[in-house]
mmCIF file of C-alpha atoms in Angstrom:
data_model
loop_
_atom_site.group_PDB
_atom_site.id
_atom_site.type_symbol
_atom_site.label_atom_id
_atom_site.label_comp_id
_atom_site.label_asym_id
_atom_site.label_seq_id
_atom_site.Cartn_x
_atom_site.Cartn_y
_atom_site.Cartn_z
ATOM 1 C CA ALA A 1 -29.765 -3.889 30.429
ATOM 2 C CA GLN A 2 -27.325 -1.976 27.792
ATOM 3 C CA THR A 3 -25.613 -4.460 24.770
ATOM 4 C CA ILE A 4 -23.225 -1.894 23.992
ATOM 5 C CA HIS A 5 -21.399 0.550 25.924
ATOM 6 C CA GLN A 6 -19.106 3.169 24.339
ATOM 7 C CA TRP A 7 -17.312 6.185 26.914
ATOM 8 C CA PRO A 8 -17.320 8.957 27.106
ATOM 9 C CA VAL A 9 -20.137 10.049 26.150
ATOM 10 C CA ALA A 10 -19.160 13.217 24.150
ATOM 11 C CA GLU A 11 -14.843 15.234 24.319
ATOM 12 C CA ILE A 12 -14.223 18.018 23.647
ATOM 13 C CA LYS A 13 -10.531 18.674 22.248
ATOM 14 C CA ALA A 14 -7.353 20.589 21.269
ATOM 15 C CA VAL A 15 -6.000 19.561 18.184
ATOM 16 C CA GLY A 16 -2.269 17.654 18.349
ATOM 17 C CA SER A 17 -3.987 15.644 22.033
ATOM 18 C CA PRO A 18 -4.264 11.947 21.920
ATOM 19 C CA LEU A 19 -8.212 10.298 22.589
ATOM 20 C CA SER A 20 -8.864 6.622 23.058
ATOM 21 C CA LEU A 21 -12.759 5.820 22.959
ATOM 22 C CA GLY A 22 -13.083 2.338 24.402
ATOM 23 C CA CYS A 23 -17.192 0.456 23.424
ATOM 24 C CA THR A 24 -17.456 -2.412 25.439
ATOM 25 C CA ILE A 25 -20.097 -5.296 24.517
ATOM 26 C CA LYS A 26 -21.922 -7.938 27.048
ATOM 27 C CA GLY A 27 -23.501 -10.963 26.813
ATOM 28 C CA LYS A 28 -22.085 -11.124 23.309
ATOM 29 C CA SER A 29 -20.187 -15.053 23.114
ATOM 30 C CA SER A 30 -16.788 -13.347 20.565
ATOM 31 C CA PRO A 31 -18.837 -10.711 18.380
ATOM 32 C CA ASN A 32 -17.734 -9.328 15.131
ATOM 33 C CA LEU A 33 -17.144 -5.513 16.122
ATOM 34 C CA TYR A 34 -16.860 -2.139 14.667
ATOM 35 C CA TRP A 35 -15.867 0.682 14.683
ATOM 36 C CA TYR A 36 -17.811 3.838 12.539
ATOM 37 C CA TRP A 37 -17.214 8.174 11.914
ATOM 38 C CA GLN A 38 -20.056 10.186 10.568
ATOM 39 C CA ALA A 39 -19.812 13.822 9.719
ATOM 40 C CA THR A 40 -22.733 15.478 11.279
ATOM 41 C CA GLY A 41 -25.926 14.655 9.468
ATOM 42 C CA GLY A 42 -23.290 12.431 6.805
ATOM 43 C CA THR A 43 -22.646 9.046 6.015
ATOM 44 C CA LEU A 44 -21.320 6.068 7.611
ATOM 45 C CA GLN A 45 -17.461 5.688 7.111
ATOM 46 C CA GLN A 46 -16.155 2.595 8.154
ATOM 47 C CA LEU A 47 -13.247 2.993 9.847
ATOM 48 C CA PHE A 48 -11.472 -0.461 11.071
ATOM 49 C CA TYR A 49 -13.716 -4.138 11.729
ATOM 50 C CA SER A 50 -12.215 -7.097 14.351
ATOM 51 C CA ILE A 51 -13.667 -10.743 13.595
ATOM 52 C CA THR A 52 -11.281 -12.015 17.681
ATOM 53 C CA VAL A 53 -9.439 -10.636 20.589
ATOM 54 C CA GLY A 54 -6.141 -9.281 19.089
ATOM 55 C CA GLN A 55 -6.619 -8.938 14.836
ATOM 56 C CA VAL A 56 -8.503 -5.529 14.034
ATOM 57 C CA GLU A 57 -8.345 -3.906 10.361
ATOM 58 C CA SER A 58 -8.434 -1.049 9.215
ATOM 59 C CA VAL A 59 -10.195 0.187 6.126
ATOM 60 C CA VAL A 60 -9.915 4.542 6.382
ATOM 61 C CA GLN A 61 -6.551 5.543 6.827
ATOM 62 C CA LEU A 62 -7.387 8.780 9.171
ATOM 63 C CA ASN A 63 -4.367 8.794 11.484
ATOM 64 C CA LEU A 64 -6.480 6.445 13.483
ATOM 65 C CA SER A 65 -5.086 3.452 16.073
ATOM 66 C CA ALA A 66 -7.548 0.568 16.840
ATOM 67 C CA SER A 67 -7.133 -2.668 19.387
ATOM 68 C CA ARG A 68 -9.617 -5.529 20.540
ATOM 69 C CA PRO A 69 -7.515 -7.104 23.999
ATOM 70 C CA LYS A 70 -10.026 -8.042 25.225
ATOM 71 C CA ASP A 71 -13.444 -9.425 23.199
ATOM 72 C CA ASP A 72 -15.251 -7.850 24.271
ATOM 73 C CA GLN A 73 -13.383 -4.665 24.234
ATOM 74 C CA PHE A 74 -12.952 -1.766 20.819
ATOM 75 C CA ILE A 75 -10.762 0.168 21.443
ATOM 76 C CA LEU A 76 -10.388 3.670 18.918
ATOM 77 C CA SER A 77 -7.042 5.667 19.650
ATOM 78 C CA THR A 78 -4.928 8.409 18.418
ATOM 79 C CA GLU A 79 -1.610 10.462 19.698
ATOM 80 C CA LYS A 80 -2.449 12.963 17.384
ATOM 81 C CA LEU A 81 -6.115 15.075 16.604
ATOM 82 C CA LEU A 82 -6.368 17.279 13.450
ATOM 83 C CA LEU A 83 -9.722 19.344 12.748
ATOM 84 C CA SER A 84 -11.106 16.115 10.104
ATOM 85 C CA HIS A 85 -11.714 14.197 13.452
ATOM 86 C CA SER A 86 -14.310 16.119 14.244
ATOM 87 C CA GLY A 87 -17.530 13.680 14.505
ATOM 88 C CA PHE A 88 -19.164 11.240 15.882
ATOM 89 C CA TYR A 89 -17.788 7.562 16.369
ATOM 90 C CA LEU A 90 -19.815 4.717 16.934
ATOM 91 C CA CYS A 91 -19.334 1.138 18.510
ATOM 92 C CA ALA A 92 -21.543 -1.635 16.874
ATOM 93 C CA TRP A 93 -21.021 -5.135 17.232
ATOM 94 C CA SER A 94 -23.040 -8.280 14.895
ATOM 95 C CA LEU A 95 -23.405 -11.967 14.775
ATOM 96 C CA TRP A 96 -22.259 -14.690 12.608
ATOM 97 C CA GLY A 97 -24.490 -16.137 10.296
ATOM 98 C CA SER A 98 -28.334 -15.402 10.538
ATOM 99 C CA SER A 99 -28.693 -11.317 8.857
ATOM 100 C CA TYR A 100 -25.611 -9.986 9.862
ATOM 101 C CA GLU A 101 -27.536 -7.111 10.740
ATOM 102 C CA GLN A 102 -25.078 -4.756 13.407
ATOM 103 C CA TYR A 103 -26.725 -3.449 16.681
ATOM 104 C CA PHE A 104 -24.733 0.421 16.743
ATOM 105 C CA GLY A 105 -23.776 1.967 20.219
ATOM 106 C CA PRO A 106 -25.044 5.463 21.337
ATOM 107 C CA GLY A 107 -21.584 6.832 19.911
ATOM 108 C CA THR A 108 -19.838 9.405 20.798
ATOM 109 C CA ARG A 109 -19.535 12.640 19.718
ATOM 110 C CA LEU A 110 -16.189 14.474 19.731
ATOM 111 C CA THR A 111 -15.329 18.042 18.841
ATOM 112 C CA VAL A 112 -11.198 18.856 18.104
ATOM 113 C CA LEU A 113 -10.518 22.619 18.449
ATOM 114 C CA GLN B 1 -16.827 7.069 -5.962
ATOM 115 C CA GLN B 2 -19.261 6.438 -3.268
ATOM 116 C CA LYS B 3 -20.427 2.803 -3.557
ATOM 117 C CA VAL B 4 -23.742 3.078 -2.471
ATOM 118 C CA GLN B 5 -25.769 6.168 -4.581
ATOM 119 C CA GLN B 6 -29.282 6.815 -2.599
ATOM 120 C CA SER B 7 -31.774 8.816 -3.451
ATOM 121 C CA PRO B 8 -34.259 10.665 -2.676
ATOM 122 C CA GLU B 9 -31.676 13.072 -0.863
ATOM 123 C CA SER B 10 -35.178 14.410 1.703
ATOM 124 C CA LEU B 11 -38.215 13.298 1.636
ATOM 125 C CA SER B 12 -41.799 14.023 3.090
ATOM 126 C CA VAL B 13 -44.940 12.951 2.496
ATOM 127 C CA PRO B 14 -48.275 12.675 5.030
ATOM 128 C CA GLU B 15 -49.311 11.408 8.009
ATOM 129 C CA GLY B 16 -50.332 7.745 6.715
ATOM 130 C CA GLY B 17 -48.585 7.949 3.761
ATOM 131 C CA MET B 18 -46.460 5.918 1.202
ATOM 132 C CA ALA B 19 -42.762 6.285 1.399
ATOM 133 C CA SER B 20 -39.852 5.203 -0.750
ATOM 134 C CA PHE B 21 -36.493 4.950 -1.033
ATOM 135 C CA ASN B 22 -34.012 4.038 -3.139
ATOM 136 C CA CYS B 23 -30.020 2.519 -3.032
ATOM 137 C CA THR B 24 -28.171 1.910 -6.830
ATOM 138 C CA SER B 25 -23.778 -0.273 -5.379
ATOM 139 C CA SER B 26 -21.520 -0.259 -8.680
ATOM 140 C CA ASP B 27 -20.201 -2.863 -6.639
ATOM 141 C CA ARG B 28 -20.766 -6.326 -8.837
ATOM 142 C CA ASN B 29 -19.154 -8.167 -5.752
ATOM 143 C CA PHE B 30 -21.678 -6.860 -2.847
ATOM 144 C CA GLN B 31 -23.782 -9.390 -1.803
ATOM 145 C CA TYR B 32 -25.837 -8.885 1.534
ATOM 146 C CA PHE B 33 -28.299 -5.698 1.558
ATOM 147 C CA TRP B 34 -29.169 -3.994 4.855
ATOM 148 C CA TRP B 35 -31.121 -0.060 6.197
ATOM 149 C CA TYR B 36 -31.203 1.490 8.363
ATOM 150 C CA ARG B 37 -32.304 4.381 10.471
ATOM 151 C CA GLN B 38 -30.856 6.724 12.379
ATOM 152 C CA HIS B 39 -32.524 9.139 14.754
ATOM 153 C CA SER B 40 -31.413 12.231 15.907
ATOM 154 C CA GLY B 41 -28.255 11.785 17.765
ATOM 155 C CA GLU B 42 -28.667 8.253 18.288
ATOM 156 C CA GLY B 43 -26.812 4.950 16.895
ATOM 157 C CA PRO B 44 -28.282 3.635 13.768
ATOM 158 C CA LYS B 45 -30.917 1.038 13.904
ATOM 159 C CA ALA B 46 -30.774 -1.957 11.502
ATOM 160 C CA LEU B 47 -34.489 -1.829 9.549
ATOM 161 C CA MET B 48 -34.673 -4.455 6.998
ATOM 162 C CA SER B 49 -32.124 -7.696 5.370
ATOM 163 C CA ILE B 50 -32.085 -8.644 1.739
ATOM 164 C CA PHE B 51 -30.096 -10.946 0.374
ATOM 165 C CA SER B 52 -31.579 -12.338 -2.189
ATOM 166 C CA ASP B 53 -34.118 -10.910 -4.821
ATOM 167 C CA GLY B 54 -37.050 -10.249 -4.117
ATOM 168 C CA ASP B 55 -39.307 -8.971 -1.713
ATOM 169 C CA LYS B 56 -39.225 -8.982 1.518
ATOM 170 C CA LYS B 57 -41.835 -7.324 4.123
ATOM 171 C CA GLU B 58 -41.675 -6.467 7.505
ATOM 172 C CA GLY B 59 -45.072 -5.349 8.811
ATOM 173 C CA ARG B 60 -44.850 -1.404 7.548
ATOM 174 C CA PHE B 61 -41.735 -1.785 5.617
ATOM 175 C CA THR B 62 -41.148 -4.061 2.412
ATOM 176 C CA ALA B 63 -37.857 -4.334 0.338
ATOM 177 C CA HIS B 64 -37.079 -4.453 -2.364
ATOM 178 C CA LEU B 65 -33.687 -5.949 -3.968
ATOM 179 C CA ASN B 66 -32.606 -6.465 -7.499
ATOM 180 C CA LYS B 67 -29.309 -8.176 -7.532
ATOM 181 C CA ALA B 68 -28.610 -8.032 -11.615
ATOM 182 C CA SER B 69 -28.948 -4.287 -11.969
ATOM 183 C CA LEU B 70 -27.467 -4.543 -8.338
ATOM 184 C CA HIS B 71 -30.559 -1.945 -7.129
ATOM 185 C CA VAL B 72 -32.515 -2.508 -3.220
ATOM 186 C CA SER B 73 -35.542 -0.228 -2.329
ATOM 187 C CA LEU B 74 -37.142 -0.434 1.183
ATOM 188 C CA HIS B 75 -41.177 0.389 1.438
ATOM 189 C CA ILE B 76 -42.742 2.180 4.601
ATOM 190 C CA ARG B 77 -46.709 2.548 4.323
ATOM 191 C CA ASP B 78 -48.460 3.867 7.143
ATOM 192 C CA SER B 79 -45.974 6.510 7.670
ATOM 193 C CA GLN B 80 -45.767 7.998 11.213
ATOM 194 C CA PRO B 81 -43.973 10.688 12.211
ATOM 195 C CA SER B 82 -42.253 8.538 15.088
ATOM 196 C CA ASP B 83 -40.315 7.388 11.143
ATOM 197 C CA SER B 84 -39.228 10.348 11.009
ATOM 198 C CA ALA B 85 -35.489 9.797 10.763
ATOM 199 C CA LEU B 86 -31.998 9.350 8.540
ATOM 200 C CA TYR B 87 -32.277 6.346 6.292
ATOM 201 C CA PHE B 88 -29.247 4.396 5.325
ATOM 202 C CA CYS B 89 -28.481 1.973 2.707
ATOM 203 C CA ALA B 90 -25.809 -0.035 3.215
ATOM 204 C CA ALA B 91 -23.358 -3.273 1.109
ATOM 205 C CA SER B 92 -21.322 -6.192 2.098
ATOM 206 C CA PRO B 93 -19.806 -8.687 -0.130
ATOM 207 C CA THR B 94 -19.570 -10.604 2.370
ATOM 208 C CA GLY B 95 -21.296 -10.103 5.248
ATOM 209 C CA TYR B 96 -18.237 -8.888 8.394
ATOM 210 C CA GLN B 97 -16.264 -7.155 6.515
ATOM 211 C CA ASN B 98 -15.985 -4.031 4.750
ATOM 212 C CA PHE B 99 -19.573 -2.016 4.453
ATOM 213 C CA TYR B 100 -20.388 0.601 2.171
ATOM 214 C CA PHE B 101 -23.362 3.220 3.358
ATOM 215 C CA GLY B 102 -25.357 5.313 0.703
ATOM 216 C CA LYS B 103 -25.127 8.926 1.867
ATOM 217 C CA GLY B 104 -29.245 8.645 3.605
ATOM 218 C CA THR B 105 -31.675 10.160 2.846
ATOM 219 C CA SER B 106 -33.749 12.102 5.278
ATOM 220 C CA LEU B 107 -37.797 11.547 5.671
ATOM 221 C CA THR B 108 -40.170 14.370 7.285
ATOM 222 C CA VAL B 109 -43.572 12.199 8.438
ATOM 223 C CA ILE B 110 -46.296 14.828 8.560
ATOM 224 C CA PRO B 111 -48.748 15.065 10.920
#
Protein backbone atom coordinates (compact mmCIF):
# COMPACT_ATOMS: atom_id res chain seq x y z
CA ALA A 1 0.00 0.00 0.00
CA GLN A 2 1.26 3.45 -0.86
CA THR A 3 2.35 5.48 2.14
CA ILE A 4 2.03 8.90 0.53
CA HIS A 5 -0.81 10.04 -1.66
CA GLN A 6 -1.02 13.34 -3.53
CA TRP A 7 -4.04 14.86 -5.17
CA PRO A 8 -4.90 15.80 -7.80
CA VAL A 9 -2.56 14.01 -10.20
CA ALA A 10 -2.67 16.96 -12.59
CA GLU A 11 -4.38 20.32 -12.86
CA ILE A 12 -4.87 22.89 -15.60
CA LYS A 13 -5.86 26.26 -14.14
CA ALA A 14 -6.30 29.83 -15.31
CA VAL A 15 -4.11 32.71 -14.14
CA GLY A 16 -5.74 34.37 -11.16
CA SER A 17 -7.72 31.32 -10.09
CA PRO A 18 -7.33 29.64 -6.68
CA LEU A 19 -5.48 26.39 -6.10
CA SER A 20 -5.43 23.69 -3.47
CA LEU A 21 -3.12 20.66 -3.56
CA GLY A 22 -3.18 17.92 -0.99
CA CYS A 23 -0.92 15.28 0.47
CA THR A 24 -1.79 12.45 2.87
CA ILE A 25 0.64 10.19 4.70
CA LYS A 26 -0.62 6.80 5.89
CA GLY A 27 0.79 4.66 8.65
CA LYS A 28 3.45 7.05 9.93
CA SER A 29 3.21 8.77 13.28
CA SER A 30 4.18 12.45 13.48
CA PRO A 31 6.17 12.65 10.26
CA ASN A 32 8.08 15.73 9.17
CA LEU A 33 6.34 17.03 6.04
CA TYR A 34 7.65 19.02 3.10
CA TRP A 35 6.44 20.73 -0.08
CA TYR A 36 8.71 21.16 -3.09
CA TRP A 37 8.34 22.78 -6.51
CA GLN A 38 10.17 21.51 -9.56
CA ALA A 39 10.36 23.04 -13.02
CA THR A 40 10.45 20.48 -15.86
CA GLY A 41 13.84 18.75 -15.69
CA GLY A 42 14.96 21.19 -13.04
CA THR A 43 16.10 21.22 -9.46
CA LEU A 44 13.84 20.87 -6.44
CA GLN A 45 13.02 24.07 -4.60
CA GLN A 46 11.76 23.55 -1.07
CA LEU A 47 8.66 25.62 -0.33
CA PHE A 48 7.54 24.69 3.19
CA TYR A 49 8.20 22.30 6.02
CA SER A 50 6.18 21.20 9.02
CA ILE A 51 7.45 19.39 12.07
CA THR A 52 4.15 19.26 13.95
CA VAL A 53 0.42 19.68 13.42
CA GLY A 54 -0.64 23.28 12.99
CA GLN A 55 2.88 24.62 12.49
CA VAL A 56 4.27 25.35 9.04
CA GLU A 57 7.48 27.18 8.16
CA SER A 58 7.93 28.97 4.84
CA VAL A 59 11.24 28.57 3.04
CA VAL A 60 10.68 30.81 0.00
CA GLN A 61 8.09 33.44 -0.86
CA LEU A 62 6.22 32.40 -4.00
CA ASN A 63 2.69 33.65 -3.20
CA LEU A 64 1.81 30.22 -1.85
CA SER A 65 0.68 29.09 1.57
CA ALA A 66 0.61 25.75 3.34
CA SER A 67 -1.26 24.25 6.24
CA ARG A 68 -1.13 21.06 8.26
CA PRO A 69 -4.64 20.52 9.64
CA LYS A 70 -3.98 16.93 10.71
CA ASP A 71 -0.89 14.93 11.59
CA ASP A 72 -1.11 13.06 8.29
CA GLN A 73 -2.25 15.85 5.97
CA PHE A 74 -0.41 18.73 4.27
CA ILE A 75 -2.17 21.27 2.06
CA LEU A 76 -0.63 23.74 -0.41
CA SER A 77 -2.76 26.60 -1.66
CA THR A 78 -2.97 30.04 -3.18
CA GLU A 79 -5.82 32.44 -3.86
CA LYS A 80 -4.38 33.70 -7.17
CA LEU A 81 -2.29 31.62 -9.49
CA LEU A 82 0.53 33.11 -11.56
CA LEU A 83 2.03 31.72 -14.76
CA SER A 84 5.23 31.08 -12.78
CA HIS A 85 3.39 28.61 -10.55
CA SER A 86 3.36 26.03 -13.34
CA GLY A 87 5.46 22.99 -12.57
CA PHE A 88 5.63 19.77 -10.62
CA TYR A 89 4.65 19.89 -6.93
CA LEU A 90 6.04 17.22 -4.68
CA CYS A 91 5.14 16.36 -1.12
CA ALA A 92 7.61 14.41 1.02
CA TRP A 93 7.85 12.97 4.52
CA SER A 94 10.64 11.90 6.82
CA LEU A 95 10.95 10.58 10.34
CA TRP A 96 13.15 11.73 13.19
CA GLY A 97 16.53 10.19 13.55
CA SER A 98 18.23 7.57 11.41
CA SER A 99 19.04 8.83 7.94
CA TYR A 100 16.40 11.59 7.72
CA GLU A 101 15.90 10.57 4.13
CA GLN A 102 12.79 12.00 2.54
CA TYR A 103 10.14 9.87 0.84
CA PHE A 104 8.48 11.69 -2.01
CA GLY A 105 4.98 11.34 -3.33
CA PRO A 106 4.13 10.87 -7.03
CA GLY A 107 3.65 14.62 -7.48
CA THR A 108 1.03 16.91 -9.00
CA ARG A 109 1.61 18.42 -12.44
CA LEU A 110 0.23 21.98 -12.52
CA THR A 111 -0.22 23.96 -15.73
CA VAL A 112 -1.27 27.59 -15.42
CA LEU A 113 -2.60 29.19 -18.59
CA GLN B 1 23.65 31.82 -5.36
CA GLN B 2 23.15 28.09 -5.66
CA LYS B 3 24.23 26.56 -2.34
CA VAL B 4 24.73 23.09 -3.82
CA GLN B 5 26.52 22.75 -7.14
CA GLN B 6 26.54 19.54 -9.11
CA SER B 7 28.64 18.31 -11.99
CA PRO B 8 28.49 17.18 -14.67
CA GLU B 9 25.13 18.34 -16.04
CA SER B 10 24.81 15.16 -18.05
CA LEU B 11 26.64 11.89 -18.32
CA SER B 12 26.58 8.90 -20.68
CA VAL B 13 28.16 5.59 -19.75
CA PRO B 14 28.05 2.15 -21.37
CA GLU B 15 26.16 -0.64 -19.68
CA GLY B 16 28.44 -2.19 -17.06
CA GLY B 17 30.51 0.97 -16.73
CA MET B 18 31.11 3.33 -13.83
CA ALA B 19 29.05 6.51 -13.41
CA SER B 20 30.44 9.28 -11.17
CA PHE B 21 28.68 12.37 -9.85
CA ASN B 22 30.09 15.31 -7.94
CA CYS B 23 28.60 17.84 -5.59
CA THR B 24 30.13 20.85 -3.84
CA SER B 25 28.39 23.03 -1.29
CA SER B 26 29.14 26.61 -0.32
CA ASP B 27 27.75 26.50 3.22
CA ARG B 28 29.90 25.13 6.03
CA ASN B 29 26.78 24.68 8.15
CA PHE B 30 25.74 21.71 6.02
CA GLN B 31 26.17 18.53 8.04
CA TYR B 32 23.84 16.13 6.25
CA PHE B 33 24.07 15.00 2.65
CA TRP B 34 21.95 12.69 0.47
CA TRP B 35 21.82 11.43 -3.06
CA TYR B 36 18.42 11.08 -4.74
CA ARG B 37 17.39 9.62 -8.07
CA GLN B 38 14.38 10.63 -10.13
CA HIS B 39 12.97 8.77 -13.10
CA SER B 40 10.91 10.81 -15.54
CA GLY B 41 7.41 11.61 -14.28
CA GLU B 42 8.04 10.25 -10.78
CA GLY B 43 9.02 11.67 -7.41
CA PRO B 44 12.69 11.39 -6.36
CA LYS B 45 13.82 8.35 -4.38
CA ALA B 46 16.64 8.40 -1.85
CA LEU B 47 19.71 6.38 -2.79
CA MET B 48 22.08 7.07 0.06
CA SER B 49 22.67 9.32 3.02
CA ILE B 50 26.15 10.26 4.21
CA PHE B 51 26.90 12.30 7.29
CA SER B 52 30.50 11.37 8.18
CA ASP B 53 33.76 11.85 6.33
CA GLY B 54 34.86 8.91 4.24
CA ASP B 55 33.21 6.29 2.08
CA LYS B 56 29.84 4.61 2.42
CA LYS B 57 29.00 1.64 0.24
CA GLU B 58 25.58 0.12 -0.44
CA GLY B 59 25.54 -2.51 -3.15
CA ARG B 60 26.63 -0.95 -6.45
CA PHE B 61 26.55 2.56 -4.96
CA THR B 62 29.43 4.26 -3.13
CA ALA B 63 29.25 7.76 -1.67
CA HIS B 64 32.20 9.78 -0.43
CA LEU B 65 32.13 12.84 1.81
CA ASN B 66 34.88 15.33 2.60
CA LYS B 67 33.47 17.95 4.94
CA ALA B 68 36.67 20.01 4.93
CA SER B 69 36.32 20.64 1.19
CA LEU B 70 32.49 20.48 1.29
CA HIS B 71 32.59 17.84 -1.42
CA VAL B 72 30.43 14.76 -1.80
CA SER B 73 30.46 12.27 -4.64
CA LEU B 74 28.49 9.25 -5.79
CA HIS B 75 29.79 6.35 -7.86
CA ILE B 76 27.67 3.66 -9.47
CA ARG B 77 29.54 0.58 -10.66
CA ASP B 78 28.17 -1.92 -13.17
CA SER B 79 25.67 0.67 -14.46
CA GLN B 80 22.41 -0.68 -15.86
CA PRO B 81 19.96 0.90 -18.34
CA SER B 82 17.48 1.15 -15.46
CA ASP B 83 19.94 3.52 -13.73
CA SER B 84 19.21 6.11 -16.42
CA ALA B 85 17.62 8.98 -14.49
CA LEU B 86 18.20 12.41 -12.99
CA TYR B 87 20.50 12.34 -9.94
CA PHE B 88 20.36 15.01 -7.25
CA CYS B 89 22.64 15.86 -4.40
CA ALA B 90 20.90 17.36 -1.34
CA ALA B 91 22.29 19.03 1.77
CA SER B 92 20.91 20.31 5.04
CA PRO B 93 22.31 21.96 8.18
CA THR B 94 19.95 20.12 10.53
CA GLY B 95 18.51 17.17 8.65
CA TYR B 96 14.89 18.06 9.20
CA GLN B 97 14.26 21.74 8.36
CA ASN B 98 15.81 23.38 5.29
CA PHE B 99 17.05 21.32 2.37
CA TYR B 100 19.03 22.43 -0.65
CA PHE B 101 19.18 20.42 -3.85
CA GLY B 102 21.67 20.66 -6.69
CA LYS B 103 20.53 21.17 -10.27
CA GLY B 104 20.92 17.48 -11.01
CA THR B 105 22.93 15.26 -13.33
CA SER B 106 21.17 13.43 -16.13
CA LEU B 107 22.56 9.90 -16.52
CA THR B 108 22.08 7.82 -19.66
CA VAL B 109 23.28 4.23 -19.61
CA ILE B 110 23.78 2.97 -23.13
CA PRO B 111 22.98 -0.75 -23.67
